mmCIF file of C-alpha atoms in Angstrom:
data_model
loop_
_atom_site.group_PDB
_atom_site.id
_atom_site.type_symbol
_atom_site.label_atom_id
_atom_site.label_comp_id
_atom_site.label_asym_id
_atom_site.label_seq_id
_atom_site.Cartn_x
_atom_site.Cartn_y
_atom_site.Cartn_z
ATOM 1 C CA MET A 1 175.548 -124.272 -3.307
ATOM 2 C CA LYS A 2 172.866 -123.263 -0.985
ATOM 3 C CA THR A 3 168.930 -122.373 -2.228
ATOM 4 C CA VAL A 4 166.180 -120.490 -0.463
ATOM 5 C CA LEU A 5 165.118 -123.823 0.349
ATOM 6 C CA ASP A 6 168.251 -123.918 2.492
ATOM 7 C CA MET A 7 167.503 -120.515 4.054
ATOM 8 C CA ILE A 8 164.396 -121.662 6.094
ATOM 9 C CA SER A 9 164.504 -121.740 9.455
ATOM 10 C CA GLU A 10 164.872 -124.686 11.799
ATOM 11 C CA HIS A 11 161.378 -123.336 13.417
ATOM 12 C CA ILE A 12 159.935 -123.194 10.892
ATOM 13 C CA ARG A 13 161.147 -126.578 9.492
ATOM 14 C CA SER A 14 159.899 -128.173 13.751
ATOM 15 C CA LEU A 15 156.170 -126.663 12.919
ATOM 16 C CA GLY A 16 153.637 -129.545 12.835
ATOM 17 C CA ALA A 17 150.444 -128.578 9.959
ATOM 18 C CA TYR A 18 147.067 -128.331 10.480
ATOM 19 C CA VAL A 19 145.537 -131.904 9.210
ATOM 20 C CA PRO A 20 141.495 -130.742 8.112
ATOM 21 C CA GLY A 21 139.062 -133.057 7.457
ATOM 22 C CA LYS A 22 139.908 -134.721 4.126
ATOM 23 C CA PRO A 23 137.385 -132.402 1.255
ATOM 24 C CA ILE A 24 134.651 -133.630 -0.298
ATOM 25 C CA ARG A 25 135.394 -133.846 -3.653
ATOM 26 C CA GLN A 26 138.652 -134.825 -2.988
ATOM 27 C CA ALA A 27 137.467 -138.695 -1.054
ATOM 28 C CA GLN A 28 134.785 -138.592 -3.980
ATOM 29 C CA ARG A 29 138.122 -139.077 -6.713
ATOM 30 C CA GLU A 30 139.408 -141.249 -4.124
ATOM 31 C CA SER A 31 137.037 -143.827 -3.639
ATOM 32 C CA GLY A 32 134.662 -143.314 -7.087
ATOM 33 C CA ILE A 33 130.881 -142.915 -4.989
ATOM 34 C CA THR A 34 128.942 -140.854 -3.635
ATOM 35 C CA MET A 35 130.217 -138.610 0.142
ATOM 36 C CA LEU A 36 128.400 -138.224 3.267
ATOM 37 C CA LYS A 37 131.014 -135.759 5.122
ATOM 38 C CA LEU A 38 130.571 -136.142 8.195
ATOM 39 C CA ALA A 39 133.675 -135.513 9.233
ATOM 40 C CA SER A 40 133.646 -131.313 9.991
ATOM 41 C CA ASN A 41 131.175 -130.707 12.108
ATOM 42 C CA GLU A 42 129.450 -128.195 9.801
ATOM 43 C CA ASN A 43 125.532 -127.779 10.171
ATOM 44 C CA PRO A 44 123.780 -130.668 7.955
ATOM 45 C CA LEU A 45 121.010 -128.108 7.408
ATOM 46 C CA GLY A 46 123.567 -125.506 5.367
ATOM 47 C CA PRO A 47 123.275 -121.976 5.333
ATOM 48 C CA SER A 48 120.399 -120.120 6.328
ATOM 49 C CA PRO A 49 118.489 -118.998 3.291
ATOM 50 C CA LEU A 50 118.464 -115.193 3.917
ATOM 51 C CA ALA A 51 122.564 -115.886 4.673
ATOM 52 C CA VAL A 52 122.439 -117.031 0.933
ATOM 53 C CA GLU A 53 120.145 -114.329 -0.451
ATOM 54 C CA ALA A 54 122.575 -111.602 0.831
ATOM 55 C CA MET A 55 125.703 -113.251 -0.481
ATOM 56 C CA ARG A 56 124.292 -112.999 -3.530
ATOM 57 C CA ALA A 57 123.469 -109.303 -3.576
ATOM 58 C CA ALA A 58 126.750 -108.273 -1.659
ATOM 59 C CA ALA A 59 128.031 -110.463 -4.986
ATOM 60 C CA ALA A 60 127.456 -107.410 -7.594
ATOM 61 C CA ASP A 61 130.128 -105.253 -5.599
ATOM 62 C CA VAL A 62 132.963 -107.459 -5.542
ATOM 63 C CA ASN A 63 134.796 -105.102 -7.204
ATOM 64 C CA LEU A 64 134.532 -101.830 -4.298
ATOM 65 C CA TYR A 65 137.106 -103.330 -1.330
ATOM 66 C CA PRO A 66 135.058 -104.603 1.881
ATOM 67 C CA ASP A 67 134.996 -102.576 5.002
ATOM 68 C CA ASN A 68 138.379 -103.713 6.548
ATOM 69 C CA ASP A 69 136.616 -103.174 10.072
ATOM 70 C CA ALA A 70 132.919 -105.049 9.406
ATOM 71 C CA THR A 71 131.280 -102.463 11.156
ATOM 72 C CA GLU A 72 128.001 -102.792 10.376
ATOM 73 C CA LEU A 73 129.053 -106.832 11.369
ATOM 74 C CA ARG A 74 130.226 -105.322 14.567
ATOM 75 C CA GLY A 75 127.517 -102.932 15.380
ATOM 76 C CA GLN A 76 124.886 -105.956 15.100
ATOM 77 C CA LEU A 77 126.848 -108.825 17.294
ATOM 78 C CA ALA A 78 127.437 -105.970 19.754
ATOM 79 C CA SER A 79 123.317 -104.840 19.889
ATOM 80 C CA ARG A 80 122.939 -108.681 20.405
ATOM 81 C CA HIS A 81 125.820 -109.200 23.372
ATOM 82 C CA ASP A 82 125.342 -105.976 24.948
ATOM 83 C CA LEU A 83 128.640 -105.174 24.133
ATOM 84 C CA LEU A 84 130.331 -101.846 22.595
ATOM 85 C CA LEU A 85 131.186 -101.721 19.292
ATOM 86 C CA GLU A 86 135.096 -101.624 20.932
ATOM 87 C CA GLN A 87 135.003 -104.663 22.294
ATOM 88 C CA ILE A 88 133.797 -106.741 18.925
ATOM 89 C CA PHE A 89 136.482 -108.029 16.967
ATOM 90 C CA ILE A 90 135.670 -109.818 13.504
ATOM 91 C CA ALA A 91 138.688 -111.970 11.910
ATOM 92 C CA ASP A 92 138.496 -114.625 8.489
ATOM 93 C CA GLY A 93 137.378 -117.072 11.465
ATOM 94 C CA SER A 94 138.596 -118.883 14.612
ATOM 95 C CA ASN A 95 141.550 -120.082 13.553
ATOM 96 C CA ALA A 96 142.683 -116.867 12.448
ATOM 97 C CA LEU A 97 142.298 -115.499 15.620
ATOM 98 C CA LEU A 98 143.848 -117.928 17.375
ATOM 99 C CA ASP A 99 147.143 -117.414 15.409
ATOM 100 C CA ILE A 100 146.797 -112.817 15.977
ATOM 101 C CA ILE A 101 146.201 -113.822 19.842
ATOM 102 C CA CYS A 102 149.658 -116.347 19.959
ATOM 103 C CA ARG A 103 151.338 -113.818 18.028
ATOM 104 C CA THR A 104 150.693 -110.798 20.312
ATOM 105 C CA LEU A 105 151.670 -112.768 23.016
ATOM 106 C CA LEU A 106 153.798 -115.168 22.794
ATOM 107 C CA ALA A 107 157.880 -114.940 22.317
ATOM 108 C CA PRO A 108 160.819 -117.401 22.904
ATOM 109 C CA GLY A 109 160.583 -118.922 26.369
ATOM 110 C CA LEU A 110 156.919 -117.767 26.831
ATOM 111 C CA ASN A 111 154.265 -120.422 27.549
ATOM 112 C CA CYS A 112 150.356 -121.289 26.689
ATOM 113 C CA ILE A 113 148.193 -123.901 27.906
ATOM 114 C CA SER A 114 145.528 -125.988 27.587
ATOM 115 C CA SER A 115 144.444 -128.946 28.030
ATOM 116 C CA GLU A 116 145.291 -132.898 25.863
ATOM 117 C CA ARG A 117 142.788 -133.936 23.260
ATOM 118 C CA SER A 118 141.545 -130.675 22.496
ATOM 119 C CA PHE A 119 141.366 -128.645 19.178
ATOM 120 C CA ILE A 120 144.660 -129.642 17.506
ATOM 121 C CA SER A 121 145.606 -125.988 16.166
ATOM 122 C CA TYR A 122 146.328 -124.551 19.728
ATOM 123 C CA PRO A 123 150.154 -126.248 19.533
ATOM 124 C CA LEU A 124 150.510 -125.441 15.839
ATOM 125 C CA PHE A 125 149.941 -121.585 16.512
ATOM 126 C CA THR A 126 151.737 -121.139 19.790
ATOM 127 C CA ARG A 127 155.064 -122.836 18.697
ATOM 128 C CA ALA A 128 154.641 -120.811 14.996
ATOM 129 C CA ALA A 129 155.026 -117.641 17.427
ATOM 130 C CA TYR A 130 157.700 -119.208 19.040
ATOM 131 C CA GLY A 131 155.564 -119.579 21.994
ATOM 132 C CA THR A 132 155.531 -123.951 24.490
ATOM 133 C CA TYR A 133 152.208 -125.347 24.427
ATOM 134 C CA VAL A 134 151.515 -126.971 27.880
ATOM 135 C CA ALA A 135 148.879 -129.950 27.557
ATOM 136 C CA VAL A 136 147.530 -130.739 30.898
ATOM 137 C CA PRO A 137 146.359 -134.196 31.174
ATOM 138 C CA THR A 138 142.165 -134.780 30.523
ATOM 139 C CA ILE A 139 139.697 -135.697 33.699
ATOM 140 C CA ASP A 140 136.387 -137.512 31.940
ATOM 141 C CA ASP A 141 137.736 -136.871 28.587
ATOM 142 C CA GLY A 142 137.457 -132.754 29.570
ATOM 143 C CA TYR A 143 139.485 -129.886 30.762
ATOM 144 C CA ASP A 144 141.022 -130.609 34.732
ATOM 145 C CA LEU A 145 140.454 -126.619 35.625
ATOM 146 C CA ASP A 146 142.907 -127.127 38.812
ATOM 147 C CA ALA A 147 145.745 -129.146 36.936
ATOM 148 C CA MET A 148 145.889 -126.219 34.188
ATOM 149 C CA ALA A 149 145.721 -123.471 37.285
ATOM 150 C CA ALA A 150 148.413 -125.756 39.092
ATOM 151 C CA ALA A 151 150.751 -125.435 35.812
ATOM 152 C CA ILE A 152 150.778 -121.379 34.978
ATOM 153 C CA ASN A 153 153.827 -120.059 35.936
ATOM 154 C CA ASP A 154 156.088 -116.366 35.738
ATOM 155 C CA ASP A 155 156.367 -117.753 31.588
ATOM 156 C CA THR A 156 152.285 -118.345 31.176
ATOM 157 C CA ARG A 157 150.665 -115.816 29.111
ATOM 158 C CA ILE A 158 147.733 -117.352 27.572
ATOM 159 C CA VAL A 159 145.206 -120.439 29.251
ATOM 160 C CA ILE A 160 142.616 -121.342 26.384
ATOM 161 C CA LEU A 161 139.510 -122.811 27.652
ATOM 162 C CA ALA A 162 137.168 -124.929 24.446
ATOM 163 C CA ASN A 163 134.105 -124.710 25.767
ATOM 164 C CA PRO A 164 132.447 -127.038 24.742
ATOM 165 C CA ASN A 165 135.767 -129.269 24.003
ATOM 166 C CA ASN A 166 136.445 -130.438 20.616
ATOM 167 C CA PRO A 167 136.523 -133.361 20.118
ATOM 168 C CA THR A 168 135.158 -134.684 23.174
ATOM 169 C CA GLY A 169 132.108 -133.002 23.238
ATOM 170 C CA THR A 170 132.797 -132.644 27.073
ATOM 171 C CA MET A 171 131.990 -128.831 28.245
ATOM 172 C CA PHE A 172 132.618 -127.607 32.216
ATOM 173 C CA GLU A 173 129.647 -125.218 33.734
ATOM 174 C CA ALA A 174 129.502 -120.956 34.535
ATOM 175 C CA ASP A 175 130.633 -121.536 38.248
ATOM 176 C CA ALA A 176 133.954 -123.589 37.441
ATOM 177 C CA THR A 177 134.721 -121.193 34.801
ATOM 178 C CA GLU A 178 134.414 -118.554 37.722
ATOM 179 C CA ALA A 179 136.068 -120.339 40.193
ATOM 180 C CA PHE A 180 138.752 -121.058 38.051
ATOM 181 C CA LEU A 181 139.786 -117.187 36.777
ATOM 182 C CA ARG A 182 139.663 -115.781 40.584
ATOM 183 C CA LYS A 183 143.008 -118.125 40.009
ATOM 184 C CA MET A 184 144.070 -116.873 37.328
ATOM 185 C CA PRO A 185 147.091 -113.463 37.808
ATOM 186 C CA GLU A 186 146.877 -110.051 35.816
ATOM 187 C CA HIS A 187 149.662 -111.469 33.019
ATOM 188 C CA VAL A 188 147.474 -114.439 32.124
ATOM 189 C CA LEU A 189 145.372 -114.351 29.047
ATOM 190 C CA VAL A 190 141.814 -116.160 29.484
ATOM 191 C CA VAL A 191 141.027 -117.411 26.063
ATOM 192 C CA PHE A 192 137.067 -118.973 25.919
ATOM 193 C CA ASP A 193 136.952 -120.439 22.587
ATOM 194 C CA GLU A 194 133.059 -121.002 22.698
ATOM 195 C CA ALA A 195 132.875 -122.311 18.601
ATOM 196 C CA TYR A 196 129.618 -124.191 19.863
ATOM 197 C CA TYR A 197 128.221 -121.938 22.143
ATOM 198 C CA GLU A 198 124.765 -122.040 20.938
ATOM 199 C CA TYR A 199 124.653 -125.823 21.593
ATOM 200 C CA GLY A 200 126.503 -125.684 24.663
ATOM 201 C CA GLN A 201 124.162 -123.135 25.996
ATOM 202 C CA TYR A 202 120.807 -125.507 24.397
ATOM 203 C CA PHE A 203 122.645 -129.081 26.486
ATOM 204 C CA ALA A 204 122.805 -127.025 30.150
ATOM 205 C CA ALA A 205 119.541 -125.403 29.288
ATOM 206 C CA LEU A 206 118.213 -129.040 29.211
ATOM 207 C CA ARG A 207 119.968 -130.206 32.202
ATOM 208 C CA GLY A 208 118.773 -126.973 34.209
ATOM 209 C CA VAL A 209 122.225 -125.674 34.448
ATOM 210 C CA THR A 210 123.868 -122.595 33.343
ATOM 211 C CA TYR A 211 126.812 -122.973 31.211
ATOM 212 C CA SER A 212 128.492 -119.850 30.322
ATOM 213 C CA ARG A 213 128.414 -116.561 31.828
ATOM 214 C CA SER A 214 131.727 -115.321 29.519
ATOM 215 C CA LEU A 215 130.534 -112.378 27.756
ATOM 216 C CA ASP A 216 129.695 -111.451 31.626
ATOM 217 C CA TYR A 217 133.285 -110.439 32.401
ATOM 218 C CA VAL A 218 133.572 -108.494 29.272
ATOM 219 C CA ARG A 219 130.799 -106.146 29.958
ATOM 220 C CA CYS A 220 132.406 -105.826 33.278
ATOM 221 C CA GLY A 221 136.160 -104.367 31.447
ATOM 222 C CA ARG A 222 137.697 -107.287 32.536
ATOM 223 C CA LEU A 223 141.321 -107.001 30.896
ATOM 224 C CA ASN A 224 142.698 -110.705 30.674
ATOM 225 C CA VAL A 225 139.472 -112.459 28.987
ATOM 226 C CA VAL A 226 138.391 -113.092 25.692
ATOM 227 C CA VAL A 227 135.414 -114.674 24.118
ATOM 228 C CA LEU A 228 135.642 -116.331 20.769
ATOM 229 C CA ARG A 229 132.872 -117.383 18.301
ATOM 230 C CA THR A 230 132.517 -118.785 15.010
ATOM 231 C CA PHE A 231 130.025 -118.578 12.023
ATOM 232 C CA SER A 232 131.442 -121.925 10.753
ATOM 233 C CA LYS A 233 128.644 -124.037 13.524
ATOM 234 C CA ILE A 234 125.537 -123.094 14.186
ATOM 235 C CA TYR A 235 125.246 -120.873 10.863
ATOM 236 C CA GLY A 236 126.860 -122.962 8.668
ATOM 237 C CA LEU A 237 128.805 -120.433 7.233
ATOM 238 C CA ALA A 238 131.969 -123.146 7.019
ATOM 239 C CA GLY A 239 133.048 -121.636 3.460
ATOM 240 C CA VAL A 240 132.935 -118.430 3.812
ATOM 241 C CA ARG A 241 135.914 -118.107 6.676
ATOM 242 C CA LEU A 242 134.161 -115.927 9.668
ATOM 243 C CA GLY A 243 134.848 -115.478 13.449
ATOM 244 C CA TYR A 244 134.613 -112.624 15.993
ATOM 245 C CA ALA A 245 136.269 -112.059 19.774
ATOM 246 C CA CYS A 246 134.662 -109.748 22.438
ATOM 247 C CA GLY A 247 137.087 -108.777 24.425
ATOM 248 C CA HIS A 248 138.517 -105.681 26.010
ATOM 249 C CA PRO A 249 139.115 -102.725 24.024
ATOM 250 C CA GLU A 250 142.831 -101.747 24.256
ATOM 251 C CA LEU A 251 143.595 -105.661 24.127
ATOM 252 C CA LEU A 252 141.652 -105.728 20.452
ATOM 253 C CA GLN A 253 143.545 -103.366 19.260
ATOM 254 C CA HIS A 254 146.792 -104.441 19.041
ATOM 255 C CA PHE A 255 145.104 -108.006 17.896
ATOM 256 C CA ALA A 256 143.798 -104.826 14.984
ATOM 257 C CA ARG A 257 147.502 -104.569 14.416
ATOM 258 C CA LEU A 258 148.068 -108.221 13.059
ATOM 259 C CA ARG A 259 145.228 -108.730 11.104
ATOM 260 C CA THR A 260 145.632 -109.078 7.323
ATOM 261 C CA ALA A 261 143.989 -106.032 5.575
ATOM 262 C CA PHE A 262 140.468 -106.746 3.996
ATOM 263 C CA SER A 263 140.680 -110.379 5.137
ATOM 264 C CA VAL A 264 137.195 -110.524 5.858
ATOM 265 C CA SER A 265 135.080 -109.984 2.594
ATOM 266 C CA ALA A 266 132.248 -108.096 1.530
ATOM 267 C CA ILE A 267 130.439 -111.615 0.951
ATOM 268 C CA SER A 268 131.544 -113.116 4.174
ATOM 269 C CA GLU A 269 129.822 -109.798 6.055
ATOM 270 C CA ALA A 270 126.733 -110.214 4.478
ATOM 271 C CA ALA A 271 126.749 -113.557 5.038
ATOM 272 C CA GLY A 272 126.813 -113.088 8.634
ATOM 273 C CA LEU A 273 124.612 -110.439 8.801
ATOM 274 C CA GLY A 274 122.567 -112.644 6.850
ATOM 275 C CA ALA A 275 122.616 -115.154 9.433
ATOM 276 C CA ILE A 276 122.094 -113.517 12.429
ATOM 277 C CA ARG A 277 118.405 -112.569 11.505
ATOM 278 C CA ASP A 278 117.344 -115.981 11.332
ATOM 279 C CA ASP A 279 116.568 -117.157 14.125
ATOM 280 C CA GLU A 280 114.130 -119.972 12.864
ATOM 281 C CA HIS A 281 117.137 -121.563 11.231
ATOM 282 C CA ILE A 282 118.925 -121.766 14.389
ATOM 283 C CA ARG A 283 115.899 -123.076 15.968
ATOM 284 C CA LYS A 284 115.512 -126.319 13.508
ATOM 285 C CA THR A 285 119.476 -126.625 13.207
ATOM 286 C CA LEU A 286 119.219 -127.066 17.394
ATOM 287 C CA ALA A 287 116.181 -129.217 16.974
ATOM 288 C CA ASN A 288 118.130 -131.708 14.428
ATOM 289 C CA ASN A 289 120.553 -131.743 16.954
ATOM 290 C CA ALA A 290 119.267 -132.507 20.003
ATOM 291 C CA VAL A 291 117.405 -135.166 17.857
ATOM 292 C CA GLY A 292 120.622 -136.675 16.288
ATOM 293 C CA ALA A 293 122.617 -136.239 19.539
ATOM 294 C CA ALA A 294 119.847 -138.682 21.675
ATOM 295 C CA TRP A 295 119.497 -141.504 18.311
ATOM 296 C CA LEU A 296 122.806 -141.605 17.655
ATOM 297 C CA LEU A 297 124.288 -142.266 21.714
ATOM 298 C CA LYS A 298 121.335 -144.958 22.299
ATOM 299 C CA ARG A 299 122.815 -146.418 19.055
ATOM 300 C CA PHE A 300 126.175 -146.703 20.144
ATOM 301 C CA SER A 301 125.097 -147.991 23.785
ATOM 302 C CA GLU A 302 123.038 -150.828 22.104
ATOM 303 C CA MET A 303 126.240 -151.469 20.145
ATOM 304 C CA GLY A 304 128.330 -151.905 23.093
ATOM 305 C CA VAL A 305 130.229 -148.683 21.658
ATOM 306 C CA ARG A 306 131.968 -145.915 24.296
ATOM 307 C CA ALA A 307 130.613 -142.803 23.464
ATOM 308 C CA VAL A 308 130.731 -139.048 25.091
ATOM 309 C CA SER A 309 127.390 -136.721 25.673
ATOM 310 C CA PRO A 310 128.415 -134.397 23.487
ATOM 311 C CA ASN A 311 127.009 -130.593 24.569
ATOM 312 C CA THR A 312 128.252 -130.433 21.040
ATOM 313 C CA ASN A 313 126.986 -131.161 17.225
ATOM 314 C CA PHE A 314 129.612 -134.067 16.320
ATOM 315 C CA VAL A 315 130.131 -137.114 19.368
ATOM 316 C CA TYR A 316 133.257 -138.969 20.070
ATOM 317 C CA PHE A 317 133.731 -142.416 20.127
ATOM 318 C CA GLU A 318 135.922 -144.614 21.041
ATOM 319 C CA THR A 319 136.958 -148.026 18.583
ATOM 320 C CA GLU A 320 139.194 -151.532 19.130
ATOM 321 C CA GLU A 321 141.384 -150.773 15.992
ATOM 322 C CA ASN A 322 143.545 -147.748 14.620
ATOM 323 C CA ALA A 323 140.663 -144.797 14.270
ATOM 324 C CA ASP A 324 142.948 -144.098 10.691
ATOM 325 C CA ALA A 325 142.068 -147.868 9.885
ATOM 326 C CA LEU A 326 138.281 -147.572 10.882
ATOM 327 C CA ALA A 327 137.961 -143.945 9.019
ATOM 328 C CA LYS A 328 139.733 -145.071 6.139
ATOM 329 C CA ARG A 329 137.234 -148.417 5.418
ATOM 330 C CA MET A 330 134.280 -145.557 6.568
ATOM 331 C CA GLN A 331 135.354 -143.774 3.441
ATOM 332 C CA ALA A 332 134.814 -146.917 1.224
ATOM 333 C CA GLU A 333 131.737 -146.901 2.181
ATOM 334 C CA GLY A 334 130.589 -143.864 0.973
ATOM 335 C CA ILE A 335 131.135 -141.752 4.642
ATOM 336 C CA LEU A 336 133.662 -139.952 5.899
ATOM 337 C CA VAL A 337 134.189 -139.142 9.844
ATOM 338 C CA ARG A 338 137.311 -137.823 11.607
ATOM 339 C CA SER A 339 140.087 -139.785 12.922
ATOM 340 C CA LEU A 340 141.393 -138.592 15.852
ATOM 341 C CA VAL A 341 144.618 -139.915 15.244
ATOM 342 C CA PRO A 342 146.182 -136.567 14.650
ATOM 343 C CA TRP A 343 144.679 -135.619 18.012
ATOM 344 C CA GLY A 344 146.901 -138.187 19.604
ATOM 345 C CA ILE A 345 143.597 -140.535 20.314
ATOM 346 C CA PRO A 346 144.943 -143.652 18.471
ATOM 347 C CA ASN A 347 141.130 -144.870 19.073
ATOM 348 C CA GLY A 348 139.176 -142.166 18.638
ATOM 349 C CA VAL A 349 136.712 -140.791 15.964
ATOM 350 C CA ARG A 350 134.747 -138.073 15.738
ATOM 351 C CA VAL A 351 131.133 -137.875 14.383
ATOM 352 C CA THR A 352 129.102 -134.878 13.143
ATOM 353 C CA ILE A 353 125.146 -135.015 14.066
ATOM 354 C CA GLY A 354 123.681 -135.219 10.583
ATOM 355 C CA THR A 355 120.012 -135.404 9.529
ATOM 356 C CA PRO A 356 117.631 -138.359 10.801
ATOM 357 C CA GLU A 357 118.587 -140.024 7.349
ATOM 358 C CA GLN A 358 121.818 -139.381 7.200
ATOM 359 C CA ASN A 359 122.857 -140.413 11.401
ATOM 360 C CA GLU A 360 121.121 -143.331 9.733
ATOM 361 C CA ARG A 361 123.199 -144.172 6.742
ATOM 362 C CA PHE A 362 126.540 -143.422 8.980
ATOM 363 C CA LEU A 363 125.224 -146.447 11.979
ATOM 364 C CA ASP A 364 124.522 -148.891 9.137
ATOM 365 C CA THR A 365 127.902 -148.528 7.453
ATOM 366 C CA LEU A 366 129.748 -148.017 11.216
ATOM 367 C CA LYS A 367 128.378 -151.873 11.888
ATOM 368 C CA ARG A 368 129.267 -152.808 8.615
ATOM 369 C CA THR A 369 132.606 -151.317 9.252
ATOM 370 C CA ILE A 370 133.204 -153.165 12.434
ATOM 371 C CA ARG A 371 132.397 -156.332 11.180
ATOM 372 C CA GLN A 372 134.713 -156.337 8.833
ATOM 373 C CA SER A 373 137.278 -155.337 11.620
ATOM 374 C CA VAL A 374 136.312 -158.625 13.409
ATOM 375 C CA ALA A 375 136.654 -161.174 10.506
ATOM 376 C CA LEU A 376 139.891 -160.049 9.592
#
């Protein structure tokens, strides 16, 4: 006799699952020691005190349903970005936004194009929406925009550009974006995933280049561009799940039909409103990150370890052994880093840039772990 499990479609059975960074409490239970988590690109300085205060105040009213459209936060973001209220769409994190976009535009026989060695969720959401995922090979650890443009065909509905890219930390500049968009047919939605926008902007300014003009395309009413931002990284609010899309109002209206009702909690909206007021917290975060990035790159160079200069709050580096094996031994020593084996990079590792003390602890552990590998 068949059971309900036998009724699950082959499409669902064939889907992969997102592999998250290991929760710190789970790692501590497994290893029996205090753990430093540098695996998920969380803000090492934590959330803004203003965000924490706002969440505490909002907790008194959690018996009430939240504003389904997060209108106050949308208004504040629209004002900050010089956009209309109708050009902002808020959801419970960038992942939720990507899922909605794929379900809105994809169907069997249609495809989504992105790059190899990019965010692991892109193929998962594409396939869940019955689409075909096309991963274009990288160039210089980043996106090959010319090859991506050449891969577009009549069945392409979405192109996703992570800029800066996760997990390699590379970035392409605004002029390259402009050249790419000139090649885009009107039936293709270009999704700018700018989860690390603030870090990219900071590093670009240090080099004297222009990182992104993505919101200019939204301001001028371009229909086939949407820009994604998140509160999980620079704002230190990964635990409350909050992200937003900037795009054409008619496009966002279709996205809204697929969003779960009340998916953005009152606590989340309050946290976002508090976080965007705290410019000093952002300044401290960016300064700490820049110092840490430079320090880590120098140490990697001294060790002879290949690392990519980041435009993010993490550093991508490569080992001479399987990344899973190295990450496992690092965990045994009390440090969580991100093995990129699930991304299809057997020797790739991603480490979050922490405080100076955390960076030193990480590096000492990495050196010890590599020596252990050589001795085996």
